[in-house]
Short mmCIF file of C-alpha atoms and ligand atoms in Angstrom, two decimals:
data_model
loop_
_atom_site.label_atom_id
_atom_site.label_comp_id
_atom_site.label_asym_id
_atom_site.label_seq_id
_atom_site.Cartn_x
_atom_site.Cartn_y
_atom_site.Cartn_z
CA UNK A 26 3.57 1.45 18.93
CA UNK A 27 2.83 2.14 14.91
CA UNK A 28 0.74 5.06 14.19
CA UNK A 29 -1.37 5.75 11.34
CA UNK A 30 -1.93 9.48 11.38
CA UNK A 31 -4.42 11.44 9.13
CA UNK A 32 -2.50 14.47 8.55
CA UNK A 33 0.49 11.90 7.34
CA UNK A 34 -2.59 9.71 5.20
CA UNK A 35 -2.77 12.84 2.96
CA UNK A 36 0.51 13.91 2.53
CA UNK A 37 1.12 13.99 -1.16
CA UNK A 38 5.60 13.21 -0.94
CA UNK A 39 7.87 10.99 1.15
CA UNK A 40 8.41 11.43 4.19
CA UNK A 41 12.12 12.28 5.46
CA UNK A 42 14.61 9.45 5.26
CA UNK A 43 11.90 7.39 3.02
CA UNK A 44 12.38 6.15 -0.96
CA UNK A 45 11.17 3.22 -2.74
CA UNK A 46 14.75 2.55 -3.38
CA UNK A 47 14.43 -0.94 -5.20
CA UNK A 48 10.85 -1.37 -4.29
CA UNK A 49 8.46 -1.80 -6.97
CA UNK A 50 5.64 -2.99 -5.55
CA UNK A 51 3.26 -0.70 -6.31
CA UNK A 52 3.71 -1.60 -9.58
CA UNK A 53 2.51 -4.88 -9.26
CA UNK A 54 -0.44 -4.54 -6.80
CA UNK A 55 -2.13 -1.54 -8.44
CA UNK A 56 -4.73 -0.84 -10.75
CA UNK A 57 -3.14 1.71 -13.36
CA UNK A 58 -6.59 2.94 -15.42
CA UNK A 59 -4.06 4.98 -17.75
CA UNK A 60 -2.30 1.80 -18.83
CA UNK A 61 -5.36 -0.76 -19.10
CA UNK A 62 -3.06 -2.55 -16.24
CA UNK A 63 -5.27 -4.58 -13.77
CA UNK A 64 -4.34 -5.39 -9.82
CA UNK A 65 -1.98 -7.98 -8.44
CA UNK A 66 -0.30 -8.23 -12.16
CA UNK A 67 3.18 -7.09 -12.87
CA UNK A 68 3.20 -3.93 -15.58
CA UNK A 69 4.33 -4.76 -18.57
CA UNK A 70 6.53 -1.94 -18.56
CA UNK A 71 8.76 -2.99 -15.51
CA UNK A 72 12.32 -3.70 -16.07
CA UNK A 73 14.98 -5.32 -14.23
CA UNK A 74 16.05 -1.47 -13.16
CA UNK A 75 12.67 -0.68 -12.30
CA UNK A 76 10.73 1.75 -14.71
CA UNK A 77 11.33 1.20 -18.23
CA UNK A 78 9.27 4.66 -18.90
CA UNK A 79 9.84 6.30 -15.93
CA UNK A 80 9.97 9.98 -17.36
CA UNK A 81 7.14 9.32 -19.05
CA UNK A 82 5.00 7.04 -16.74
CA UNK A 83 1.34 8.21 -16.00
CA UNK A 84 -0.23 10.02 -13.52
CA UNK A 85 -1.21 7.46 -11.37
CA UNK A 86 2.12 6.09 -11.08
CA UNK A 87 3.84 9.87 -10.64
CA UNK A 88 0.98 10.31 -7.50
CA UNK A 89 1.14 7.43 -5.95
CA UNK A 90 3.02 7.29 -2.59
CA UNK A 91 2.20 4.23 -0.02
CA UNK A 92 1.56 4.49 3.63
CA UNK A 93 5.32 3.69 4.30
CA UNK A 94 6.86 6.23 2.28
CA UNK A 95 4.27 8.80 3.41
CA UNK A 96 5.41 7.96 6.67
CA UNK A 97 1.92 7.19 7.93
CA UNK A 98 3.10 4.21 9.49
CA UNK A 99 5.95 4.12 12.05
CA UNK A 100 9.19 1.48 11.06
CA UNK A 101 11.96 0.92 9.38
CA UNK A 102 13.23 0.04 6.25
CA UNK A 103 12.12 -3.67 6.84
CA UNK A 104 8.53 -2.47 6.66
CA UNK A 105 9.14 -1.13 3.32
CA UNK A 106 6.54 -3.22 1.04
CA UNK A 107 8.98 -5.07 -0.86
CA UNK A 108 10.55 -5.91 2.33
CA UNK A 109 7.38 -6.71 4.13
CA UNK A 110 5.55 -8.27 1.67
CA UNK A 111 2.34 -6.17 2.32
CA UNK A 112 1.65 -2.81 0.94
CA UNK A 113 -0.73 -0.35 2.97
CA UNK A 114 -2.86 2.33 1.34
CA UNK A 115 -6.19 3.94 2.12
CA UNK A 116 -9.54 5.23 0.58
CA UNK A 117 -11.77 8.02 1.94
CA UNK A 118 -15.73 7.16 1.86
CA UNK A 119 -17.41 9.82 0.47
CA UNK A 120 -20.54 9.81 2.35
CA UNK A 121 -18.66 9.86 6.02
CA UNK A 122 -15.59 11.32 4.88
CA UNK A 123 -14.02 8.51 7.24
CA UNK A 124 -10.57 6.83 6.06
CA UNK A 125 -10.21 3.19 5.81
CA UNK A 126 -7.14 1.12 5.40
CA UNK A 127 -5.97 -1.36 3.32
CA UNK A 128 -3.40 -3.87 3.01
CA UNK A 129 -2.53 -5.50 -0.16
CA UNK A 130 -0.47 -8.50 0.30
CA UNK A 131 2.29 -8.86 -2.16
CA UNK A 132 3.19 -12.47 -2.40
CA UNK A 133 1.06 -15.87 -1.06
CA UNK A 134 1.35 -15.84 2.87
CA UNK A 135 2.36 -12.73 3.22
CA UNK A 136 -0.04 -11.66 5.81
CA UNK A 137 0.72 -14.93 8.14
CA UNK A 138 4.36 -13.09 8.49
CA UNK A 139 5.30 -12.56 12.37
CA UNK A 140 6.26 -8.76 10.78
CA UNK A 141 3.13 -8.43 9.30
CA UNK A 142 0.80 -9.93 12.05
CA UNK A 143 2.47 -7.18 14.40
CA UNK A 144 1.71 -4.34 12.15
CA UNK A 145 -2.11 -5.63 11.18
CA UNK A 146 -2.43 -5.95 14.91
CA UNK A 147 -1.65 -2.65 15.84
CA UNK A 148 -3.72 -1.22 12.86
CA UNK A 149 -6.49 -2.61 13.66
CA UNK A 150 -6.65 -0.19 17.14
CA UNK A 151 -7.37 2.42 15.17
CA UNK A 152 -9.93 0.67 12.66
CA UNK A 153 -10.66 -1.74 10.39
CA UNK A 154 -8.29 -2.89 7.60
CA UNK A 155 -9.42 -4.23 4.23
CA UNK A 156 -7.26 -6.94 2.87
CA UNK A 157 -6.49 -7.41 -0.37
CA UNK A 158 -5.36 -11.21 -0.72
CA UNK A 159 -2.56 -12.27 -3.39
CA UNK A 160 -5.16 -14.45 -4.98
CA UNK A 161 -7.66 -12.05 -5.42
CA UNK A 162 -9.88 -12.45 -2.19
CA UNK A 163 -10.84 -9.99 -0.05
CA UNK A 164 -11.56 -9.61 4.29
CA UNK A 165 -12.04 -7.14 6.65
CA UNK A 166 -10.01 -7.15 9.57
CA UNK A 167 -11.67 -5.32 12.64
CA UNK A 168 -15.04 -4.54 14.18
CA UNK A 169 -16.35 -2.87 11.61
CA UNK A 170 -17.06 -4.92 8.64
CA UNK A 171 -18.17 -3.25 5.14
S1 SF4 B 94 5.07 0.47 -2.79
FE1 SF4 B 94 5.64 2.41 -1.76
S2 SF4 B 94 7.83 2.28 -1.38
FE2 SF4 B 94 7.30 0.72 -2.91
S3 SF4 B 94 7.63 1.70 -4.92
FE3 SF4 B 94 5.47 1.99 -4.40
S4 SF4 B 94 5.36 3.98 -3.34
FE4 SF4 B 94 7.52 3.34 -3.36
S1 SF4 B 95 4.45 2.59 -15.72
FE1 SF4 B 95 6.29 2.38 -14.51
S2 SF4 B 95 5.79 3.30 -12.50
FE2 SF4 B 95 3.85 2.87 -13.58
S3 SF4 B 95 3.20 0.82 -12.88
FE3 SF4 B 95 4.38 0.57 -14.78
S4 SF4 B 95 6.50 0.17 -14.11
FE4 SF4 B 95 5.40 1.08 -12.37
#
């Protein structure tokens, strides 16, 4: 059974045994304020070894760490995002304080994958999920709509 635990949500490093390795999807999905980079667009700064200003590359980039290499999310290496195709992260709300998830998929169809239909269904147990669609739409998955 995956598990999404809170301690592991704000962990600030990989987990054991976890590295993006190759992965570089974070890169594309994200919002990067420092660079003027919007969502679901490759960076203009990615190269075919990954970074091309990795010693220098902002904050935002430096901080980020995804639900799989937090290890808030039970699996192997073929849940990594690149792997996957869907990338999970999370925002707290600041009037509840409560965490919500969300899923950004990484290439069309993504979230139709047997993989990924296993994982959203097990997520959902603990609460909703937002999706973030390749195309730029977005759903809620689970009883609890926003
Ligand atoms: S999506 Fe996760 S595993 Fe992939 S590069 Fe970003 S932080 Fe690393
Ligand atoms: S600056 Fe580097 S780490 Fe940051 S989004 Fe661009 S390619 Fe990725």
């Amino acid at each position: 059974m995956t598990q999404v635990l809170d301690a592991q949500l704000l962990t600030d490093h990989a987990a054991p045994g976890r590295a993006c390795g190759s992965c570089t999807a974070c890169c594309s999905a994200l919002a990067i304020i420092e660079l003027n980079k919007p969502a679901r667009r490759a960076c203009d700064h990615l190269c075919r070894t990954g970074c091309g200003i990795y010693e220098a590359r902002p904050a935002s980039c430096r901080e980020f760490h995804c639900l799989w290499l937090r290890g808030a999310i039970d699996g192997d290496q073929a849940l990594r995002p690149d792997a996957l195709g869907v990338m999970f992260d999370y925002f707290r709300m600041a009037s509840t304080g409560e965490t919500h998830l969300i899923a950004h998929e990484l290439w069309p169809g993504a979230f139709d994958s047997e993989s990924a239909q296993s994982l959203l269904d097990e997520l959902v147990q603990r609460g909703d999920v937002q999706l973030s669609y390749r195309d730029g739409r977005w759903s809620t998955l689970g009883q609890d709509p926003m």
